[in-house]
Amino acid sequence: RLQDGYARLSGFSADLAHEFRTPVTNMIGQSQVALGQGRSREEYEALLASNIEELERLARMIESMLFLARAGQEEVVLARQPLVALDELERVAAFFEGMAEERGLRLRCSGAGRFAADPALVRRALANLVSNAVRHADAGGTVELHAEARRGMLELSVTNAGAPIPPEHLQHLFERFYRVDSARSDAEGSTGLGLSIVSAIMNLHGGKASAQSDARETRFILAFPSGEAH
């Protein structure tokens, strides 16, 4: 177990260094080229805008890493409240309506159930899943958000039709910086930590995040334990 833990820590450190190196290298290279000779005001403004994008991505990554570190040490204090599952799904769906419309997608919410959880963290987890679903769904389709009591659990699921995730990748999806393929890892604004945060949020609640995928659809599920479902 110690050897496995050490190997994973070493791999994570290497991944983290790679993720930070890329935007930093981009900013250094672009700035050096710009300083090589005089540029117009518009060109300098374009450089600053590009560097701000890279810095914002780094800031999101750092914030995500800090959250995961706190969650790993159980330093995140949950503000549990009774929640209506369908209300939470509809709240997140409304936020992504514009993004979905740009891709010709519909967001449909269904189901019922109540559970106790930290609303801000539940919405963050759902937002990560819906964002991924909208990015990877087949254009013109429907992203389904559903809630139901199942085998003593309260499950929130996000489902989309699109390219399937190969079975060998499913068990690794919630690992930090895990990459399935370039199409899924190079999404604009992605830090490679979204699903790790989802998993951490569920662990804090004593629940579990999981994924299913076949040729027809991909589904991500947040399962809250029976003690929190009403």
XYZ file of C-alpha atoms in Angstrom:
230
model
C 0.000 0.000 0.000
C 2.844 2.367 0.830
C 4.555 1.634 -2.462
C 1.318 2.185 -4.378
C 0.690 5.449 -2.514
C 4.218 6.658 -3.223
C 3.889 5.790 -6.912
C 0.596 7.679 -7.189
C 2.058 10.689 -5.371
C 5.050 10.727 -7.714
C 2.789 10.471 -10.744
C 0.558 13.240 -9.433
C 3.556 15.525 -8.837
C 4.732 14.934 -12.406
C 1.247 15.647 -13.785
C 0.966 18.812 -11.704
C 4.346 20.063 -12.916
C 3.296 19.416 -16.517
C -0.022 21.216 -16.101
C 1.666 24.289 -14.634
C 4.567 24.258 -17.087
C 2.414 24.540 -20.212
C 0.667 27.882 -19.492
C 3.832 29.366 -17.955
C 5.869 28.374 -21.018
C 3.217 29.878 -23.283
C 3.274 33.192 -21.457
C 7.070 33.391 -21.432
C 7.347 32.527 -25.129
C 4.668 34.977 -26.244
C 6.137 37.775 -24.113
C 9.669 37.186 -25.402
C 8.470 37.317 -29.009
C 6.541 40.527 -28.337
C 9.580 42.164 -26.737
C 11.818 41.147 -29.625
C 10.751 44.203 -31.599
C 8.330 47.100 -31.351
C 4.647 46.195 -31.553
C 1.475 48.129 -32.062
C -0.880 48.898 -29.215
C -3.350 46.346 -30.560
C -0.683 43.616 -30.563
C 0.316 44.381 -26.964
C -3.344 44.330 -25.941
C -3.780 40.939 -27.634
C -0.724 39.616 -25.768
C -2.080 40.844 -22.426
C -5.478 39.276 -23.140
C -3.807 35.955 -24.001
C -1.672 36.044 -20.851
C -4.727 36.844 -18.728
C -6.462 33.740 -20.107
C -3.479 31.598 -19.118
C -3.298 33.209 -15.667
C -7.021 32.659 -15.113
C -6.575 28.972 -15.966
C -3.686 28.760 -13.492
C -5.794 30.502 -10.849
C -8.640 28.005 -11.358
C -6.180 25.128 -11.104
C -4.655 26.489 -7.892
C -8.104 27.053 -6.364
C -9.079 23.507 -7.312
C -5.889 22.068 -5.832
C -6.463 23.954 -2.575
C -10.028 22.624 -2.389
C -8.844 19.047 -3.001
C -6.135 19.417 -0.369
C -8.649 20.667 2.208
C -11.127 17.962 1.261
C -8.420 15.299 1.562
C -7.679 16.467 5.104
C -11.414 16.746 5.853
C -10.992 20.462 6.529
C -14.066 21.439 4.503
C -16.987 22.223 6.809
C -20.281 21.114 5.308
C -23.295 23.413 5.638
C -25.895 20.667 5.306
C -29.427 21.676 4.453
C -32.539 19.762 3.376
C -32.678 19.990 -0.421
C -35.311 19.162 -3.026
C -33.475 17.202 -5.712
C -35.467 18.435 -8.697
C -35.017 22.064 -7.600
C -31.237 21.600 -7.540
C -31.221 20.026 -11.003
C -33.355 22.808 -12.452
C -31.178 25.492 -10.854
C -28.017 24.128 -12.487
C -29.770 23.481 -15.804
C -30.925 27.095 -15.959
C -27.331 28.267 -15.570
C -26.207 26.200 -18.592
C -29.138 26.974 -20.901
C -27.170 29.492 -22.957
C -24.197 27.172 -23.389
C -26.524 24.343 -24.388
C -28.429 26.468 -26.922
C -25.177 27.352 -28.674
C -24.727 23.642 -29.417
C -28.371 23.056 -30.270
C -28.885 21.023 -27.106
C -31.832 20.774 -24.734
C -31.560 20.302 -20.979
C -34.349 18.225 -19.429
C -34.858 17.715 -15.694
C -36.970 14.974 -14.148
C -37.442 12.867 -11.029
C -38.022 13.573 -7.369
C -36.519 13.132 -3.938
C -35.135 15.011 -0.972
C -31.723 14.791 0.639
C -29.479 16.669 3.081
C -26.272 18.189 1.714
C -24.211 21.339 1.362
C -26.053 23.179 -1.451
C -23.012 25.081 -2.727
C -20.988 21.878 -3.067
C -23.860 19.930 -4.629
C -24.275 22.683 -7.234
C -20.545 22.719 -7.900
C -20.510 18.963 -8.497
C -23.575 19.091 -10.734
C -22.163 22.062 -12.659
C -19.005 20.102 -13.455
C -21.050 17.181 -14.748
C -23.460 19.308 -16.806
C -20.594 21.330 -18.275
C -18.881 18.123 -19.401
C -22.120 16.714 -20.788
C -22.836 19.843 -22.835
C -19.302 19.871 -24.247
C -19.332 16.203 -25.263
C -22.978 15.615 -26.212
C -23.962 15.066 -29.832
C -25.172 18.381 -31.224
C -28.947 18.629 -31.373
C -29.515 16.108 -28.610
C -30.793 16.280 -25.039
C -28.866 16.271 -21.771
C -30.944 14.510 -19.123
C -30.742 15.509 -15.454
C -32.601 13.030 -13.269
C -33.169 12.345 -9.569
C -34.468 9.162 -7.991
C -34.308 7.014 -4.869
C -32.571 3.778 -5.750
C -31.502 0.886 -3.517
C -31.496 3.043 -0.420
C -29.604 5.879 -2.122
C -30.677 9.226 -3.528
C -29.121 9.469 -6.996
C -28.620 12.541 -9.149
C -27.571 11.691 -12.689
C -26.484 13.592 -15.796
C -26.785 11.734 -19.102
C -25.861 12.630 -22.673
C -25.651 10.876 -26.024
C -22.220 11.140 -27.597
C -18.930 9.350 -28.185
C -18.622 6.574 -25.575
C -15.871 6.453 -22.964
C -13.891 3.178 -23.359
C -14.508 0.759 -20.447
C -10.862 0.704 -19.379
C -11.031 4.429 -18.619
C -14.200 4.502 -16.535
C -12.601 3.516 -13.227
C -9.924 6.200 -13.602
C -12.086 9.161 -14.614
C -12.161 10.694 -11.139
C -8.374 10.648 -10.711
C -6.605 14.010 -10.824
C -5.414 15.015 -14.301
C -6.499 11.687 -15.813
C -6.823 11.947 -19.599
C -9.091 9.800 -21.750
C -8.180 11.484 -25.035
C -7.262 14.877 -26.405
C -10.860 15.714 -27.281
C -11.908 15.405 -23.645
C -8.779 16.829 -22.006
C -8.264 19.903 -24.174
C -11.689 21.455 -23.630
C -11.524 25.216 -23.278
C -10.973 26.252 -19.686
C -10.496 22.685 -18.450
C -8.058 22.133 -15.593
C -8.244 18.345 -15.585
C -9.515 18.466 -11.994
C -13.277 18.790 -12.421
C -14.172 15.144 -11.864
C -11.675 14.859 -9.002
C -13.546 17.693 -7.294
C -16.850 15.916 -7.923
C -15.465 12.778 -6.274
C -14.084 14.757 -3.328
C -17.448 16.458 -2.784
C -19.224 13.121 -2.727
C -16.653 11.651 -0.321
C -17.248 14.580 2.037
C -20.956 13.697 2.015
C -20.296 9.996 2.524
C -21.537 9.283 -0.999
C -20.001 8.170 -4.261
C -19.566 9.420 -7.814
C -19.571 6.925 -10.686
C -19.803 6.780 -14.469
C -21.382 4.484 -17.053
C -20.878 4.630 -20.798
C -21.875 2.617 -23.855
C -22.492 3.230 -27.538
C -25.814 4.891 -26.767
C -25.062 7.262 -23.885
C -22.768 8.339 -21.054
C -24.125 8.804 -17.549
C -22.509 10.280 -14.436
C -24.164 9.502 -11.115
C -23.955 11.154 -7.699
C -25.236 8.751 -5.060
C -26.012 10.078 -1.593
C -26.283 7.529 1.242
C -29.640 6.489 2.596
C -29.027 8.371 5.823
C -29.211 11.640 3.873
C -32.158 10.830 1.649
C -35.691 11.409 2.893
